[in-house]
PDB file of C-alpha atoms in Angstrom:
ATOM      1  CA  UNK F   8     136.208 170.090 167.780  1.00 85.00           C
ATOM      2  CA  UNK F   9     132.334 169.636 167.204  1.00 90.00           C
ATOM      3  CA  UNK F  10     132.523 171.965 164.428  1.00 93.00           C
ATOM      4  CA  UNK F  11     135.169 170.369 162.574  1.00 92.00           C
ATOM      5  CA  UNK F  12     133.088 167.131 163.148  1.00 92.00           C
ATOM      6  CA  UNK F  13     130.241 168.053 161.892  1.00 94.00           C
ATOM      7  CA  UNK F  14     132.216 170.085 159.066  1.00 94.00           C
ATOM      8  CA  UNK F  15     133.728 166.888 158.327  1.00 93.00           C
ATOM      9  CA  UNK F  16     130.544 165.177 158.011  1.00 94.00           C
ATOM     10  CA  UNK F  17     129.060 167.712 155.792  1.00 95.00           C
ATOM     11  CA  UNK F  18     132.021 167.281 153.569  1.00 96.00           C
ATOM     12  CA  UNK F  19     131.457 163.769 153.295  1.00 95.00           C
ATOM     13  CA  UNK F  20     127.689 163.851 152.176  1.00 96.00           C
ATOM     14  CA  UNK F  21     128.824 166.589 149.629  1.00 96.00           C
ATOM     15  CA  UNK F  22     131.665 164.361 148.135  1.00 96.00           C
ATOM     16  CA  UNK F  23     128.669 160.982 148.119  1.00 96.00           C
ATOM     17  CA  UNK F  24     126.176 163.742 146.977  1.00 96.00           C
ATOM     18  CA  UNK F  25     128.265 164.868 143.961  1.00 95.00           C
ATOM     19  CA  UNK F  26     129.498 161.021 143.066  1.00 94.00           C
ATOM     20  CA  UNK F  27     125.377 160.194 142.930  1.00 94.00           C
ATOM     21  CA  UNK F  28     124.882 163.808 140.283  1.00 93.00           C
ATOM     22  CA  UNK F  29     128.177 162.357 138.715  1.00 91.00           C
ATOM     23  CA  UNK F  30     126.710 158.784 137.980  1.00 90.00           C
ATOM     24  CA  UNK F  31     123.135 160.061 137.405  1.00 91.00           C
ATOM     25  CA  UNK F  32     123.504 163.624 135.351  1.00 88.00           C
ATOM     26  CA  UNK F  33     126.864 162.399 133.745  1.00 85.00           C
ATOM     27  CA  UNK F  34     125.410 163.852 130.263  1.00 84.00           C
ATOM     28  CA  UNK F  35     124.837 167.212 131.259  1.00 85.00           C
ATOM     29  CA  UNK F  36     127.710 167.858 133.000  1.00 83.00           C
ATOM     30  CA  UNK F  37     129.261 169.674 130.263  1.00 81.00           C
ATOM     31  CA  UNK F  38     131.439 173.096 129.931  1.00 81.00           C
ATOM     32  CA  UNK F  39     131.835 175.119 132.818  1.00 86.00           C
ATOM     33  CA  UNK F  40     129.282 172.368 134.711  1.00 88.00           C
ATOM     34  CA  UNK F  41     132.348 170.263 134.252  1.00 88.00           C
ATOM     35  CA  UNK F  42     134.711 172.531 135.862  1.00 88.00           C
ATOM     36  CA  UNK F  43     132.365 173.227 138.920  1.00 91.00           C
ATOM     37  CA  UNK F  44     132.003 170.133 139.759  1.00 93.00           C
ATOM     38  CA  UNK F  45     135.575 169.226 139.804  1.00 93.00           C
ATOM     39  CA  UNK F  46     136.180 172.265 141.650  1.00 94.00           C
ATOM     40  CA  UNK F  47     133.384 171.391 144.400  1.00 95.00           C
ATOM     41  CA  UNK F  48     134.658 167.489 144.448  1.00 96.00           C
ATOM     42  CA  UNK F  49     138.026 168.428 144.554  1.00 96.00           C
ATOM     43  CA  UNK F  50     138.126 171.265 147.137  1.00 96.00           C
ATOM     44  CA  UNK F  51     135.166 169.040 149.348  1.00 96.00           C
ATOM     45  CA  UNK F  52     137.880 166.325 148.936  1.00 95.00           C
ATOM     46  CA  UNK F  53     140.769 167.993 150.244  1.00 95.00           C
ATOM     47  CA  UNK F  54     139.279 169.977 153.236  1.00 95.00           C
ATOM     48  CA  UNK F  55     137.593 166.524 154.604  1.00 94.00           C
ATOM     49  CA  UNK F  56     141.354 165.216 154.408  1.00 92.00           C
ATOM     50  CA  UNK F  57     142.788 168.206 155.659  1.00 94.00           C
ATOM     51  CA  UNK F  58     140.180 168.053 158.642  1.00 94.00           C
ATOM     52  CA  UNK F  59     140.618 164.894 159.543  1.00 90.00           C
ATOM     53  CA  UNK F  60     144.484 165.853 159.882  1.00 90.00           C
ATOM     54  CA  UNK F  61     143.718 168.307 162.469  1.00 92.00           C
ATOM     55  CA  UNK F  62     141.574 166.335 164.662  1.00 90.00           C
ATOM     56  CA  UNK F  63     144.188 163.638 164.372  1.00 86.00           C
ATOM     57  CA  UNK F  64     146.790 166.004 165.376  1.00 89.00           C
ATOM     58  CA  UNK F  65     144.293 167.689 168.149  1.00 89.00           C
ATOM     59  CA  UNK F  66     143.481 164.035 169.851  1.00 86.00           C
ATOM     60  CA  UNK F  67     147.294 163.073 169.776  1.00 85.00           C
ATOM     61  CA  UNK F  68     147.996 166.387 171.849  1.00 84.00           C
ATOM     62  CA  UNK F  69     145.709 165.316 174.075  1.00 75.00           C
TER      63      UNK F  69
ATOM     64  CA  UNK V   1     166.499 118.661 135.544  1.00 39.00           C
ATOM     65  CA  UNK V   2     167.580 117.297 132.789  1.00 43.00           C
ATOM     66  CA  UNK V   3     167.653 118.921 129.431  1.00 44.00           C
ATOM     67  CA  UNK V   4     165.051 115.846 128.059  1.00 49.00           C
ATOM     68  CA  UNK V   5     163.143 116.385 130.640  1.00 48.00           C
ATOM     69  CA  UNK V   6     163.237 120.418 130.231  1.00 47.00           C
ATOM     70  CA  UNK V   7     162.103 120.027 126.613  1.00 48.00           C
ATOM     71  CA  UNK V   8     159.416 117.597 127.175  1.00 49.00           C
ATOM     72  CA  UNK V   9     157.597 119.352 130.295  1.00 50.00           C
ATOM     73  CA  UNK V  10     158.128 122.430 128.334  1.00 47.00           C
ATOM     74  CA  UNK V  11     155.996 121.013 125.614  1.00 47.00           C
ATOM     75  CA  UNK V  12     153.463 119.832 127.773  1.00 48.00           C
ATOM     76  CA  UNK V  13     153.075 122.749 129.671  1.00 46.00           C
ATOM     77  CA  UNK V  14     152.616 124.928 127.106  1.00 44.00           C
ATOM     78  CA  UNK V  15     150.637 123.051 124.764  1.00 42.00           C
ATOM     79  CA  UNK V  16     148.213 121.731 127.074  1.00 43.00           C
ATOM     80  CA  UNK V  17     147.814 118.577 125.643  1.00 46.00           C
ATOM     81  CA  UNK V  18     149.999 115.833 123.911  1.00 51.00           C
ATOM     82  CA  UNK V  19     148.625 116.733 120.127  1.00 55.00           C
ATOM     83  CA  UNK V  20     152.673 117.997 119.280  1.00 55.00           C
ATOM     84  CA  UNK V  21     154.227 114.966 121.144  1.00 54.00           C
ATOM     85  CA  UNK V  22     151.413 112.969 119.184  1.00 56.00           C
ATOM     86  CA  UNK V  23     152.243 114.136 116.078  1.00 57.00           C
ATOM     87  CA  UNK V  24     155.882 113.982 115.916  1.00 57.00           C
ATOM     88  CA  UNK V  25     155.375 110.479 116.601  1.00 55.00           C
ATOM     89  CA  UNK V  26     153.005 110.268 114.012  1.00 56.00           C
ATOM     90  CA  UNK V  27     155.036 111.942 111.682  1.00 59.00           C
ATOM     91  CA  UNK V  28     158.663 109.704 112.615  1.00 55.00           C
ATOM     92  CA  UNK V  29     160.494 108.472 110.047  1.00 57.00           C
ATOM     93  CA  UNK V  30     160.094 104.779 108.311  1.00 57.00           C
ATOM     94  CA  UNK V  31     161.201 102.749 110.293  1.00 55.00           C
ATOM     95  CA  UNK V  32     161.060 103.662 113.402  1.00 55.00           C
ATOM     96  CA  UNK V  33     159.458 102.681 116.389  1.00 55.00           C
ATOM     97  CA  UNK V  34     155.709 104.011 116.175  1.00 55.00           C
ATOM     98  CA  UNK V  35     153.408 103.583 119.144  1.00 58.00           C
ATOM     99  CA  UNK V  36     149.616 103.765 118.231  1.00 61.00           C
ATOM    100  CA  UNK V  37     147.537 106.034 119.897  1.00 62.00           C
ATOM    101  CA  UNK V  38     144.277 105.642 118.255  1.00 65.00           C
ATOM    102  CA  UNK V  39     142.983 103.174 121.401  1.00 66.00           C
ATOM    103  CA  UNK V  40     144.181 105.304 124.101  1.00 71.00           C
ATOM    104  CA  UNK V  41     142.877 107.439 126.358  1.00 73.00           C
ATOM    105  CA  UNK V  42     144.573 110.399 127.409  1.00 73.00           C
ATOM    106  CA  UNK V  43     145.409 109.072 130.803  1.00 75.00           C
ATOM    107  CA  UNK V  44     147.248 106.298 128.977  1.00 74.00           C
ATOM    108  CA  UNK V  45     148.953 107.951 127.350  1.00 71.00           C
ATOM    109  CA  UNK V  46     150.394 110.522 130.027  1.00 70.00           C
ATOM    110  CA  UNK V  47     151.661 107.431 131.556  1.00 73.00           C
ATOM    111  CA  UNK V  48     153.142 106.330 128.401  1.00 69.00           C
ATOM    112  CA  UNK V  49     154.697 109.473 127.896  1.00 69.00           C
ATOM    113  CA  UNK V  50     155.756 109.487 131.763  1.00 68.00           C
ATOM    114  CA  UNK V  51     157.377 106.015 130.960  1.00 67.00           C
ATOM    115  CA  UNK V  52     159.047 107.394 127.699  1.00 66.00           C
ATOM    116  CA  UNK V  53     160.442 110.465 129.884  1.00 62.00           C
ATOM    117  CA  UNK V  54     161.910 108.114 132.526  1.00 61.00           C
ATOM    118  CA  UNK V  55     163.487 105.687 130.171  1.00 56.00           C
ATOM    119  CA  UNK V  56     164.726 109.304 128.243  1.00 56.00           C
ATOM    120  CA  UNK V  57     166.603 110.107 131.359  1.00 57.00           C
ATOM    121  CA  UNK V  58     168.218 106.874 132.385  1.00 58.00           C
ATOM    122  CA  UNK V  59     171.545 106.271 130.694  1.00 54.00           C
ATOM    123  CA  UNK V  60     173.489 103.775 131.230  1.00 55.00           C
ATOM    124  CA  UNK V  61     171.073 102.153 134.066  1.00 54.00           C
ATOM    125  CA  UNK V  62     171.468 105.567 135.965  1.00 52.00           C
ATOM    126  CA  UNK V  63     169.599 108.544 135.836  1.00 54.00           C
ATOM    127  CA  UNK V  64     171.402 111.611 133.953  1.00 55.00           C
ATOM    128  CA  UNK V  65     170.495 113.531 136.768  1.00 54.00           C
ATOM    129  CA  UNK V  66     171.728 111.903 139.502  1.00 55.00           C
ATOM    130  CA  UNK V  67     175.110 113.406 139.185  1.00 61.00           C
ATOM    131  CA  UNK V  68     176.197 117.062 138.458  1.00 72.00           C
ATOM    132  CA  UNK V  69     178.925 118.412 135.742  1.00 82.00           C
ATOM    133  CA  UNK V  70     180.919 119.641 138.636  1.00 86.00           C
ATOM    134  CA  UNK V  71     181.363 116.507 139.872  1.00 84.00           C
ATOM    135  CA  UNK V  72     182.972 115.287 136.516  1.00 86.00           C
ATOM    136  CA  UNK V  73     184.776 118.438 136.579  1.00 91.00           C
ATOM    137  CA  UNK V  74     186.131 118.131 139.167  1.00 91.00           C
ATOM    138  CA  UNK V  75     187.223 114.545 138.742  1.00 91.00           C
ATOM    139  CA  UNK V  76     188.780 115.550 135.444  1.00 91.00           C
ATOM    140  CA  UNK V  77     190.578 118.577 137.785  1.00 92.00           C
ATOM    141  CA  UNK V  78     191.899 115.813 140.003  1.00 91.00           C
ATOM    142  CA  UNK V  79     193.532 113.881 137.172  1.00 90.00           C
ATOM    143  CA  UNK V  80     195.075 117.270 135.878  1.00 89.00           C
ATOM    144  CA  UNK V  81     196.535 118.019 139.600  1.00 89.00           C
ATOM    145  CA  UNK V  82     197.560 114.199 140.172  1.00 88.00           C
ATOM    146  CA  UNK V  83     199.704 114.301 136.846  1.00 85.00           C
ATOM    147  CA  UNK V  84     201.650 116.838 137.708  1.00 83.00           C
ATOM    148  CA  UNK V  85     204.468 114.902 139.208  1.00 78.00           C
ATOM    149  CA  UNK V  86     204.611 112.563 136.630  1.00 78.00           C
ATOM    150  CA  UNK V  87     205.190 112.155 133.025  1.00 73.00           C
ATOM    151  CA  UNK V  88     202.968 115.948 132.050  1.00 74.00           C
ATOM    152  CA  UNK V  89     203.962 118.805 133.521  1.00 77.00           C
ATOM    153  CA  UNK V  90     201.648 121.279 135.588  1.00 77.00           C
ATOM    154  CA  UNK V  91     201.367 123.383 132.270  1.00 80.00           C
ATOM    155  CA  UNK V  92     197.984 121.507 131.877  1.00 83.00           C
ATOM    156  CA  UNK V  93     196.575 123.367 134.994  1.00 87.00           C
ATOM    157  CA  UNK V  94     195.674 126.213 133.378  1.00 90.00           C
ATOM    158  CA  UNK V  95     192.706 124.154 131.963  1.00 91.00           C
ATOM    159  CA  UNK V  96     191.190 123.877 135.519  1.00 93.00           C
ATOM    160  CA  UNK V  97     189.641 127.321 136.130  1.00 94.00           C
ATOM    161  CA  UNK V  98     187.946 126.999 132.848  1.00 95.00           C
ATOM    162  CA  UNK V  99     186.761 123.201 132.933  1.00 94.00           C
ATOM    163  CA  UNK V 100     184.874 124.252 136.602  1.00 94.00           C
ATOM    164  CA  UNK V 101     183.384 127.262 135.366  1.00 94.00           C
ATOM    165  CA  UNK V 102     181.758 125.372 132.155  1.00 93.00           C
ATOM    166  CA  UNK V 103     180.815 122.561 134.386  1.00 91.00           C
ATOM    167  CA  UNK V 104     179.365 125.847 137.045  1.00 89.00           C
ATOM    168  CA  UNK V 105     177.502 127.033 133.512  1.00 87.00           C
ATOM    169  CA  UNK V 106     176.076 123.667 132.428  1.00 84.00           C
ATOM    170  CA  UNK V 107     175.067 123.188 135.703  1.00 80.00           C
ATOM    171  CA  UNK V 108     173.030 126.478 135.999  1.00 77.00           C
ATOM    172  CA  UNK V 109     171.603 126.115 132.472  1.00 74.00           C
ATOM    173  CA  UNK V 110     170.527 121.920 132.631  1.00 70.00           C
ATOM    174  CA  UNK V 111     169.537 121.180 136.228  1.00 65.00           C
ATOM    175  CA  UNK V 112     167.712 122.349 138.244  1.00 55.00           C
ATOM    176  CA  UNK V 113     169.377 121.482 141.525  1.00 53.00           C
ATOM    177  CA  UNK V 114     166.727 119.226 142.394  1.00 55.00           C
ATOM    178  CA  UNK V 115     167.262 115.748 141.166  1.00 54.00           C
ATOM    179  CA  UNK V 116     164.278 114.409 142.163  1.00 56.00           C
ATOM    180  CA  UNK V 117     163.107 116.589 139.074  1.00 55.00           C
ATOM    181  CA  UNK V 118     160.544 115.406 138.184  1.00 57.00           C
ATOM    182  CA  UNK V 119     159.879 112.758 139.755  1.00 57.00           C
ATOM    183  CA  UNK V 120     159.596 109.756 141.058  1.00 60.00           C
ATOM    184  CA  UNK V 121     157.113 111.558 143.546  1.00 65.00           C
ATOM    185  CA  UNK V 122     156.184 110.731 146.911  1.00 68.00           C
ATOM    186  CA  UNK V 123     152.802 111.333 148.540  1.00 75.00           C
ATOM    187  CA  UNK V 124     154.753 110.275 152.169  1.00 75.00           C
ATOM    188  CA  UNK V 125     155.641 113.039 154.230  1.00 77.00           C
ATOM    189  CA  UNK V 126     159.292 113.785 154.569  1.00 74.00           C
ATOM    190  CA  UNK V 127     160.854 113.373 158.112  1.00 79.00           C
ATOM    191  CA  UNK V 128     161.516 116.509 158.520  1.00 80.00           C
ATOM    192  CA  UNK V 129     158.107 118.051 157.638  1.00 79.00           C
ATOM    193  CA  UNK V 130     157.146 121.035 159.908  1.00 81.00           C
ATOM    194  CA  UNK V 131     153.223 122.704 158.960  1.00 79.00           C
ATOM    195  CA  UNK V 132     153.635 126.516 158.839  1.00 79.00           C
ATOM    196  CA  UNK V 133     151.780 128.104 161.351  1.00 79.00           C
ATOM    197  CA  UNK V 134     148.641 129.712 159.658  1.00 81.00           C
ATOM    198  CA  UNK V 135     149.176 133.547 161.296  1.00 79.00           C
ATOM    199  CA  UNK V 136     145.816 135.379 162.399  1.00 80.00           C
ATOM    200  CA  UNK V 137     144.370 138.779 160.833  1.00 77.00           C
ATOM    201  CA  UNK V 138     143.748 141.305 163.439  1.00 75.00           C
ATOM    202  CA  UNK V 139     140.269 143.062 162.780  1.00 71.00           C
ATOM    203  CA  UNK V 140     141.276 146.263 164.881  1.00 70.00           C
ATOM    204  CA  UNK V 141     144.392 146.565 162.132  1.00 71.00           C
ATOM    205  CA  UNK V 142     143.792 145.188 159.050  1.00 70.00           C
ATOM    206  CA  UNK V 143     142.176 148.212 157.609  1.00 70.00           C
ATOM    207  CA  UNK V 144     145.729 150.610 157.665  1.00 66.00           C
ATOM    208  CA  UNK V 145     142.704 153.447 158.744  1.00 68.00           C
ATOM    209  CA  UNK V 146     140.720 151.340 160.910  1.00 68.00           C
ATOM    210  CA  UNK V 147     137.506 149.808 160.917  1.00 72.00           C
ATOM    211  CA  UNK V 148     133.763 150.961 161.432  1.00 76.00           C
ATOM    212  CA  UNK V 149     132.925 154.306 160.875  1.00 78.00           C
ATOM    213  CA  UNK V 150     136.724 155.382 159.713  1.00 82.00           C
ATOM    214  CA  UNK V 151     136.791 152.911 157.319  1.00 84.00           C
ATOM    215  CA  UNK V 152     133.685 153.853 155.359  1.00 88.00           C
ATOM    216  CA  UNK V 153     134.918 157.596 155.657  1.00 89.00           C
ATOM    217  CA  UNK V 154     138.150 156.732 153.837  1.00 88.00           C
ATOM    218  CA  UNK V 155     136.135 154.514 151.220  1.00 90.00           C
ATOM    219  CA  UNK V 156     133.641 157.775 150.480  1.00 92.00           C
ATOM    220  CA  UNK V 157     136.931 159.866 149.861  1.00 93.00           C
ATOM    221  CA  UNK V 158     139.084 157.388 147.855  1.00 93.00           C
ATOM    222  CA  UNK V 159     135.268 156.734 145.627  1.00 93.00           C
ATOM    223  CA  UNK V 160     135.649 160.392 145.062  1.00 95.00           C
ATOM    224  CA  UNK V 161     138.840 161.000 144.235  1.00 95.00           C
ATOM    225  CA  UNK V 162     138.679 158.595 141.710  1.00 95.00           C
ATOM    226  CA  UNK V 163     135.575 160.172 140.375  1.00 94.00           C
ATOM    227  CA  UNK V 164     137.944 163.418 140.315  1.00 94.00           C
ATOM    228  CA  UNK V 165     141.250 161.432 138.502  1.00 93.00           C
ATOM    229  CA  UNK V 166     138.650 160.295 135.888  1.00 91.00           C
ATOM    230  CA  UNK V 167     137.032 163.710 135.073  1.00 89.00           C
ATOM    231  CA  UNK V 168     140.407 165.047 134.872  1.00 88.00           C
ATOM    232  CA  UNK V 169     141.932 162.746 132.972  1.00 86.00           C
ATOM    233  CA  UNK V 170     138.790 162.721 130.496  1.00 82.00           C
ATOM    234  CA  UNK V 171     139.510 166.432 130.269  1.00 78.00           C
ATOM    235  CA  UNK V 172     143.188 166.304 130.018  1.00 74.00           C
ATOM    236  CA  UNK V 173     144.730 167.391 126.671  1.00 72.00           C
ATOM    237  CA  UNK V 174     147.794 168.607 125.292  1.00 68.00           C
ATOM    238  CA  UNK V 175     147.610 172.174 124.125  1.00 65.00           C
ATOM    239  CA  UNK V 176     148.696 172.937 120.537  1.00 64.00           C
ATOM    240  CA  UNK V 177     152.397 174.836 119.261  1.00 64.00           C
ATOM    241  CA  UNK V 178     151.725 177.649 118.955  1.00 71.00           C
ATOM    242  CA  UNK V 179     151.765 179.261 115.615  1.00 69.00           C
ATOM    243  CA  UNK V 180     154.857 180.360 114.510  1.00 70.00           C
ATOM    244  CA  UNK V 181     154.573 184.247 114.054  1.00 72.00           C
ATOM    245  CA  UNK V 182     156.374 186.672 111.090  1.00 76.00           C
ATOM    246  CA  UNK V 183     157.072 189.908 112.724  1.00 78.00           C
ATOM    247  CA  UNK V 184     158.326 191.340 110.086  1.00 84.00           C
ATOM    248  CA  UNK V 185     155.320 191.268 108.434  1.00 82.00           C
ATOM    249  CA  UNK V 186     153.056 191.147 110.895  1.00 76.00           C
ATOM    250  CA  UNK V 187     149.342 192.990 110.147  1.00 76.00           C
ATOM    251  CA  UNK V 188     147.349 192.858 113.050  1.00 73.00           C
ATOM    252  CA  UNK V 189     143.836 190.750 112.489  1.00 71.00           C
ATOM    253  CA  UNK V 190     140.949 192.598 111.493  1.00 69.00           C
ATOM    254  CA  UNK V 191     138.012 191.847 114.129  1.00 65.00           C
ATOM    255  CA  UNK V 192     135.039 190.464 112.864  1.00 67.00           C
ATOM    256  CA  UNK V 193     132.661 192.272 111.322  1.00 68.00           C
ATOM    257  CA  UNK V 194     134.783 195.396 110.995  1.00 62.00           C
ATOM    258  CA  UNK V 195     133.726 198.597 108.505  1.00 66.00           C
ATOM    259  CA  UNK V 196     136.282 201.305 108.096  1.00 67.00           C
ATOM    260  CA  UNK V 197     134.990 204.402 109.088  1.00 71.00           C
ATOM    261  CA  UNK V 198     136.205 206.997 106.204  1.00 71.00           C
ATOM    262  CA  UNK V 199     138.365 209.182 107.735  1.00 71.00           C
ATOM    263  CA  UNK V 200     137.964 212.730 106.692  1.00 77.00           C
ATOM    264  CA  UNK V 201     141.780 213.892 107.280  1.00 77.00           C
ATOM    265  CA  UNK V 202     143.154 211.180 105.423  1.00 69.00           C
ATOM    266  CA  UNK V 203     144.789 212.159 101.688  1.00 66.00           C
TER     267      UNK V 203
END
């Protein structure tokens, strides 16, 4: 539970982390830069959802 | 509403101002009545134009809109019935259906329903006036997620996600037909750059 927590956490500063390189490197994100960072965004995205989920699911059990 | 009254607050509300109204009267025939507006303020003459819209929709010292088609309809509909047993025969109550349903039509189409359209207005306060009870927010629910610390998570992801719909969609495009292809004849593209070896077996 303290893992996915702090996994959770981690995913969050990656997704504000990436929006920041997205606003301030915008220019040289070009090419297969592009497609790594949707890739990183996009899969940092869905596991933070897909985390939250399960704790959800783990407190309501409780 | 009357249909005056639906043409000139039509006008005004989509103008703006009374420049149109101004200039048709400007612009009336010789002869007729012309009002000058070239001392007026516009407040005067909203309430000159508020006069010329009531006298509009008095008619015959009533208001047009104090009654209703139907109700002439149906008045006509009474004389139809009431005639049957004398000198016409009922054959003339066919014309019954048909005089409510244009009276139903006109009805729709000129008024409004509310014949206090519109005006004279009151600032009183009706009788039967009952405030609506402002209803109160609660903090704990009015984020669907919740507040504090859950709310700023769910902010950081939807911020990123649409970071992620716009670099998609920026990158989003159709792919091309593809060429259409003569097997027949097909000869299989040289590569770049390509030298024939000679081939020494070769006639």
């Amino acid at each position: 539970m303290k893992t996915l927590k702090r996994l959770n956490t981690f995913f969050l500063i990656v997704i504000v982390l990436l929006v920041v390189i997205d606003i301030l490197f915008a220019d040289y994100l070009t090419g297969i830069w592009n497609r790594v960072f949707i890739a990183l965004l996009a899969i940092s995205l869905g596991l933070s959802v897909v985390i939250e989920v399960v704790i959800k699911k783990h407190k309501k059990k409780k | 509403m009357n249909r005056y009254g639906w043409l000139m607050s039509s006008i005004m509300n989509t103008t703006g101002d009374l420049g149109y109204m101004v200039k048709q009267a400007n612009e009336a025939p010789q002869g007729a009545a012309r009002f000058n507006f070239d001392n007026l303020n516009m407040d005067q003459i909203k309430s000159q134009s508020s006069v010329w819209l009531s006298e509009a929709m008095v008619v015959g010292g009533r208001r047009i809109d104090d009654h209703s088609y139907m109700e002439e309809a149906l008045i006509i509909s009474g004389v139809l019935l009431s005639d049957d047993a004398s000198v016409v025969l009922p054959l003339d109550d066919i014309a019954i259906p048909f005089i409510l349903g244009g009276a139903y039509i006109l009805d729709r189409v000129y008024r409004s329903g509310n014949t206090n359209y519109p005006g004279p207005w009151s600032t009183d306060r009706p009788n039967n006036y009952i405030p609506r009870p402002m209803s109160s927010i609660n903090n704990k629910t009015f984020f669907p997620e919740g507040n504090g610390k859950d709310f700023i998570k769910w902010a950081l992801r939807l911020g990123g996600a649409s970071v992620l719909a716009k670099k998609l969609y920026d990158g989003f495009y159709l792919q091309p037909d593809s060429m259409p292809v003569d097997n027949a004849n097909f000869v299989k593209p040289l590569p770049p750059f390509y030298t024939p070896i000679p081939n020494p077996n070769r006639p």
